Short mmCIF file of C-alpha atoms and ligand atoms in Angstrom, two decimals:
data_model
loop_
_atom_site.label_atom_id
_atom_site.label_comp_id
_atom_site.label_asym_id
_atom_site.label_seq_id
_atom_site.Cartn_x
_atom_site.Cartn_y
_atom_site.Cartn_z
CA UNK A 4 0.00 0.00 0.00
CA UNK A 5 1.23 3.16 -1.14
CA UNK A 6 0.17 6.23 1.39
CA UNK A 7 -0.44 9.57 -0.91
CA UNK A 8 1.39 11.48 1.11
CA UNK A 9 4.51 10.03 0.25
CA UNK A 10 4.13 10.66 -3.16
CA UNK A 11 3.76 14.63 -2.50
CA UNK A 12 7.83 14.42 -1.94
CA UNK A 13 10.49 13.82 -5.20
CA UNK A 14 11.49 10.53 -2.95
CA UNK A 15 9.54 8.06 -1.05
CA UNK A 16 9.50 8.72 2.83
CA UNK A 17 11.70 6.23 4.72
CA UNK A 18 10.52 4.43 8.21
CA UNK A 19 12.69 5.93 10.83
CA UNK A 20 13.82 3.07 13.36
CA UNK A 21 15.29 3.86 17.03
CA UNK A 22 15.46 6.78 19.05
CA UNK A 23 14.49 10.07 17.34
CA UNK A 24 16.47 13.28 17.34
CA UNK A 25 15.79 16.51 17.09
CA UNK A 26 18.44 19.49 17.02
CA UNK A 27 18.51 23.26 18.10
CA UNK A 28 21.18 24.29 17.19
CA UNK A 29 22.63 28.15 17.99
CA UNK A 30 25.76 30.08 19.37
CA UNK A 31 24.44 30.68 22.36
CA UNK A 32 26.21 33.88 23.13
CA UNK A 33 25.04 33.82 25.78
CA UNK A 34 22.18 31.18 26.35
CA UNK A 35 19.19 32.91 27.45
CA UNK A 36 15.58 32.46 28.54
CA UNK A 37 14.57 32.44 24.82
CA UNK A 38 16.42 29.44 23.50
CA UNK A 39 15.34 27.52 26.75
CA UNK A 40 11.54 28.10 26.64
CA UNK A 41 11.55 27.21 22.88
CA UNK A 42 13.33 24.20 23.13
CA UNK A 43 11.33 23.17 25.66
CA UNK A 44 8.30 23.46 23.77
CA UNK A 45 9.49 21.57 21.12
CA UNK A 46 10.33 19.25 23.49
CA UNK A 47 6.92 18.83 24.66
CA UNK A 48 5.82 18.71 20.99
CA UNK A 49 8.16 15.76 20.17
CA UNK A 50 8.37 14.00 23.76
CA UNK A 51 9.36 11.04 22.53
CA UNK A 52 12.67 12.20 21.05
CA UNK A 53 16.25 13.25 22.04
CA UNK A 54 16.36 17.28 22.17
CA UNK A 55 20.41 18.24 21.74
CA UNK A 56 21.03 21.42 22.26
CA UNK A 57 24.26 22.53 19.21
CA UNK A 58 26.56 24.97 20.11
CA UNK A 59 28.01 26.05 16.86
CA UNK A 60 31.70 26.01 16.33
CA UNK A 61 33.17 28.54 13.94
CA UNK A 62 29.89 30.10 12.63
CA UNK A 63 30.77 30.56 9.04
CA UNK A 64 27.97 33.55 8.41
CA UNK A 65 29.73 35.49 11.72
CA UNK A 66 32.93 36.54 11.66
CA UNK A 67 33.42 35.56 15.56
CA UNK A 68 32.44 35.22 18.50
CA UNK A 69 32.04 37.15 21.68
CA UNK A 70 32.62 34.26 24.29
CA UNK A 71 35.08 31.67 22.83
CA UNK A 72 33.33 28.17 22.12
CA UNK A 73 34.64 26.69 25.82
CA UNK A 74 32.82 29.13 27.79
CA UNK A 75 29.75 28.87 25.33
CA UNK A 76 29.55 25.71 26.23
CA UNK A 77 30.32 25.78 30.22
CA UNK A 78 26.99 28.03 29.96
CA UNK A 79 25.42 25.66 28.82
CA UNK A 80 26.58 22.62 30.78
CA UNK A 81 25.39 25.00 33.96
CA UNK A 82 22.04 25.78 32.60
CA UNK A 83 21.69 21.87 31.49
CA UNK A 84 22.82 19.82 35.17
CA UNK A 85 19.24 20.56 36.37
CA UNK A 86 16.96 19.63 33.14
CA UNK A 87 18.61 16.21 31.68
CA UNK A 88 15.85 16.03 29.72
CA UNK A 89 17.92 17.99 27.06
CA UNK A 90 21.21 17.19 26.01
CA UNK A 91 24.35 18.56 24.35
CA UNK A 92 26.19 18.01 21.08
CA UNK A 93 29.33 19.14 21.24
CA UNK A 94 30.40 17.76 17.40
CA UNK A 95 31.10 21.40 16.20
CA UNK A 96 32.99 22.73 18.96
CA UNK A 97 35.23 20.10 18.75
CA UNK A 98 35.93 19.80 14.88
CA UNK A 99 38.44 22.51 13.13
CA UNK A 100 36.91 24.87 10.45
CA UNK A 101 34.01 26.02 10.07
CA UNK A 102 30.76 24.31 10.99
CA UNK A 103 28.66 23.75 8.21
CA UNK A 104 24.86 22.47 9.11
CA UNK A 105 25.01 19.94 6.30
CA UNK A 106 28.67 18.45 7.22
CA UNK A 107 27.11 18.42 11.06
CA UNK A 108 24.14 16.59 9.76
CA UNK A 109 25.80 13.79 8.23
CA UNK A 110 28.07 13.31 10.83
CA UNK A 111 24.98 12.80 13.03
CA UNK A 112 23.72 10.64 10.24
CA UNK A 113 27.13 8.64 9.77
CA UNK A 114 25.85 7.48 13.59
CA UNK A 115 22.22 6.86 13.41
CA UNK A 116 21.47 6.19 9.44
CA UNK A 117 17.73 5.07 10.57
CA UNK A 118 16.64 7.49 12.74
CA UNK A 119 14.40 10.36 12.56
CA UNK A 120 16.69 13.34 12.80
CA UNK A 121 14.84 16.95 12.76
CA UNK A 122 16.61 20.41 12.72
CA UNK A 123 14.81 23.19 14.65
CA UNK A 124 14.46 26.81 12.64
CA UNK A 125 13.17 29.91 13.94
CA UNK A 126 10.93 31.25 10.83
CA UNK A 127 13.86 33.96 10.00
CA UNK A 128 16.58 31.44 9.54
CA UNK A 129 14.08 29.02 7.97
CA UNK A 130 13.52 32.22 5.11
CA UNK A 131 16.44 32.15 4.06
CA UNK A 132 17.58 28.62 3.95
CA UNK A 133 18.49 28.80 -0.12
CA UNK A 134 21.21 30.91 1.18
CA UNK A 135 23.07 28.30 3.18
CA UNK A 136 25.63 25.92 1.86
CA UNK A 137 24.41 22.93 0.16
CA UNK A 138 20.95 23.64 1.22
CA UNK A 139 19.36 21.15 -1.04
CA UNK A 140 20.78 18.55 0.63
CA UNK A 141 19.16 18.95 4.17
CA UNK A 142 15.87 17.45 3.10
CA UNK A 143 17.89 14.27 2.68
CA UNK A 144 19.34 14.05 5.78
CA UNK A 145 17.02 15.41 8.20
CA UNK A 146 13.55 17.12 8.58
CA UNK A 147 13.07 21.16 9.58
CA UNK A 148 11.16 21.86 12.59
CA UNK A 149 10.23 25.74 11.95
CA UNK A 150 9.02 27.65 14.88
CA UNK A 151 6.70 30.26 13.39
CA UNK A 152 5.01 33.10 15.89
CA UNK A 153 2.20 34.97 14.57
CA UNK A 154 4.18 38.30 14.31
CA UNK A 155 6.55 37.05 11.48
CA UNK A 156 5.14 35.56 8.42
CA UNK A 157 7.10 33.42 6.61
CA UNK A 158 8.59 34.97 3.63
CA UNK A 159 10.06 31.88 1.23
CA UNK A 160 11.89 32.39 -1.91
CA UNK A 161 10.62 31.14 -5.00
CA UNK A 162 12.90 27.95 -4.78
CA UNK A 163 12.31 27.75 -1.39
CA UNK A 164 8.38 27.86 -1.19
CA UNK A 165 7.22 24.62 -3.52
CA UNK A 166 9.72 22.50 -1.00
CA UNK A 167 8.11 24.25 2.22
CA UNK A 168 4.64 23.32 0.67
CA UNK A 169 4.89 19.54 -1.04
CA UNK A 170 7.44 18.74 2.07
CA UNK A 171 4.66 20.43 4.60
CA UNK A 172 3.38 18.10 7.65
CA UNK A 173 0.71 18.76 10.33
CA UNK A 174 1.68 16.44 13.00
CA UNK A 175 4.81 15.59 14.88
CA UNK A 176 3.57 11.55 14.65
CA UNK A 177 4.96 11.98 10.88
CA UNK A 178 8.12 13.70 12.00
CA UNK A 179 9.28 10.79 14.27
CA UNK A 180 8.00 7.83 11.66
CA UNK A 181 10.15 9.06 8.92
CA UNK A 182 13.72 9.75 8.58
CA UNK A 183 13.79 12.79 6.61
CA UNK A 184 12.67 15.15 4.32
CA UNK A 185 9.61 16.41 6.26
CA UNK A 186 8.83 20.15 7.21
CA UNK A 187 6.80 20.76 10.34
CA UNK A 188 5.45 24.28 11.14
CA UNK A 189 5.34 24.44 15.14
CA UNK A 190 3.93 28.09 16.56
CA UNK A 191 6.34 28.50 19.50
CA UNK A 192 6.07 31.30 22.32
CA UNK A 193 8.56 33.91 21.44
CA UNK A 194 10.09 35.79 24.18
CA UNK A 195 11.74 39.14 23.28
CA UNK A 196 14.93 38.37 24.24
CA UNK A 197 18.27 38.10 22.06
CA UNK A 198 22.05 37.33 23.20
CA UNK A 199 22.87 40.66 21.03
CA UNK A 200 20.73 42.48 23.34
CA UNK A 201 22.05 40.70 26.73
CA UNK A 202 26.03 41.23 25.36
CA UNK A 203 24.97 44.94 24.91
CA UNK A 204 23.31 45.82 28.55
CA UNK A 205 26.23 44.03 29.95
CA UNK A 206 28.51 45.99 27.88
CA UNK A 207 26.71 49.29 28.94
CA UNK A 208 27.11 48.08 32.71
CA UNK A 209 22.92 47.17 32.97
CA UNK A 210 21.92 44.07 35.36
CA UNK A 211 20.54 41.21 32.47
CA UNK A 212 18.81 39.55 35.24
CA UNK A 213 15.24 37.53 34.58
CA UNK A 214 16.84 37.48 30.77
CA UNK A 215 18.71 34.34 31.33
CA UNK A 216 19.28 31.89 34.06
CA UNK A 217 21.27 33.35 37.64
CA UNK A 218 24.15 30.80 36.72
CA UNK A 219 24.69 31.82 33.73
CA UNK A 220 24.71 35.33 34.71
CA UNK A 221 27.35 34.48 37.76
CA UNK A 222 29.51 32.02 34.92
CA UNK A 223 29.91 35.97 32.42
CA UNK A 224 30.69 38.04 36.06
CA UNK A 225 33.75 35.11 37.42
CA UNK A 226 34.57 35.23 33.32
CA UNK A 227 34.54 38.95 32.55
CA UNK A 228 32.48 37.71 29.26
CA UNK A 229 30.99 40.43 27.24
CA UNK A 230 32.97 43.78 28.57
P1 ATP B 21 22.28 36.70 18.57
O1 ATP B 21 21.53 37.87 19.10
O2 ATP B 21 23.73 36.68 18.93
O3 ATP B 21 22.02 36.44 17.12
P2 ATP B 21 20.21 34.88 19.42
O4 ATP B 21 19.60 35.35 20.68
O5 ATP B 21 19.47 35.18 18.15
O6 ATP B 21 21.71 35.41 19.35
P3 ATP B 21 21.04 32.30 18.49
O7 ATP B 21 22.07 31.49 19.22
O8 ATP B 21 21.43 33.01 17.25
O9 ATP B 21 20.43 33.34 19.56
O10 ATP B 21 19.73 31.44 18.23
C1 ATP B 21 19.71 30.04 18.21
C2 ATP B 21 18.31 29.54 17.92
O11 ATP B 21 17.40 30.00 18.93
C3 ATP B 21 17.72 30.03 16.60
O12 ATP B 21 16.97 28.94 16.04
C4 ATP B 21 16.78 31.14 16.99
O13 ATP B 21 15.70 31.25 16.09
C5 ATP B 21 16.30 30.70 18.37
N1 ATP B 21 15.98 31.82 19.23
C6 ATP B 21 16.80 32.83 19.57
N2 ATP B 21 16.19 33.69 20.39
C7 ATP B 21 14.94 33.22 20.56
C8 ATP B 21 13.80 33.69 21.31
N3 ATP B 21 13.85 34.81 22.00
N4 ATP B 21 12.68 32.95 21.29
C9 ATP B 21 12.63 31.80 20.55
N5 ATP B 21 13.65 31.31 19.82
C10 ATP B 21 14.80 32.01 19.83
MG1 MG B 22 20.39 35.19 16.17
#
């Protein structure tokens, strides 16, 4: 039996087997009450799967950044000890060069070929995905979990918009049965918060608190981060 959905995508859909994965990925620069509350919800949305948390490595759209990637990633640790519900991959940090999503993704997928593996977008990065390196090739390694908030429409190319619509899913039960290639719209609470904004009060000598977590604030103060 063939199931008409599957013939809506260029390839058929293949059965995802074991664990599923999902990454949010991010510099996290610092990590702030923003990333956490919206990888929690997707979390909640996809209970059933891993939820890694990515600190990227060399972020090859930046030219740097502010906290080098050890401390980025002690912030994280901190934040993480008391919610092991979410976990960290540290693949990027630890490879030379820059960090590419696709080269990340198939690592991942060099481990767990049958798995469902999903990459978490917010809707800005997700409109202008024909702009990243060998984008074509993410629908064949993993799905994209968008996180869309009523305020932002999303604003697809015209490459971009017929795979956003054939490769379109309603429910997260489709997400975790298939491997890859799926796109799954999820309306997420966004919180007005942005690591640009936290690096800049503490730069101008304002108190970040209730923007981020007390430990990470204490980890920048014993660090000097962001002055
Ligand atoms: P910067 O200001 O340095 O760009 P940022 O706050 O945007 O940092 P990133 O590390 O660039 O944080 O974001 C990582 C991921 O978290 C992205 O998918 C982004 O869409 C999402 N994200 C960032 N801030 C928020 C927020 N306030 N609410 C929901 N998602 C967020
Ligand atoms: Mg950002």
């Amino acid at each position: 039996m063939t199931n008409h959905a599957h013939q809506q995508n260029q390839r058929p859909l293949k059965p995802a087997q074991g664990r599923a994965v999902v990454i949010f990925g991010g510099t996290f620069d610092p990590v702030h009450y923003g990333h956490l509350r919206a990888a929690s919800e997707v979390k909640e949305a996809l209970s059933e799967a891993e939820l890694r948390l990515l600190p990227s490595g060399t972020p090859p759209h930046r030219d740097h950044t502010f906290a080098n990637a050890q401390h980025r990633l002690a912030m994280l640790e901190l934040v993480l000890k008391n919610h092991p519900d979410f976990t960290i991959d540290q693949r990027e940090i630890l490879r030379n060069g820059p960090s590419y999503m696709v080269d990340t993704l198939k690592s991942i997928r060099q481990e767990s070929p049958d798995i469902s593996l999903s990459l978490v977008l917010g809707q800005d990065a997700a409109n202008d995905l024909d702009r990243w390196h060998r984008w074509q090739e993410l629908f064949e390694l993993c799905h994209l979990i968008v996180m869309t908030r009523p305020e932002s429409a999303s604003a697809y190319s015209a490459q971009l918009t017929p795979q956003m619509q054939q490769r379109s899913t309603q429910t997260q039960q489709r997400l975790l049965a298939y491997q890859h290639g799926l796109v799954l719209h999820l309306p997420i609470t966004q919180l007005a918060i942005s690591s640009t904004d936290i690096r800049q009060q503490i730069q101008q000598g304002y108190n970040p608190r209730f923007l981020l977590p007390v430990s990470v604030i204490e980890y920048i103060k014993n660090h000097q981060l962001y002055r």
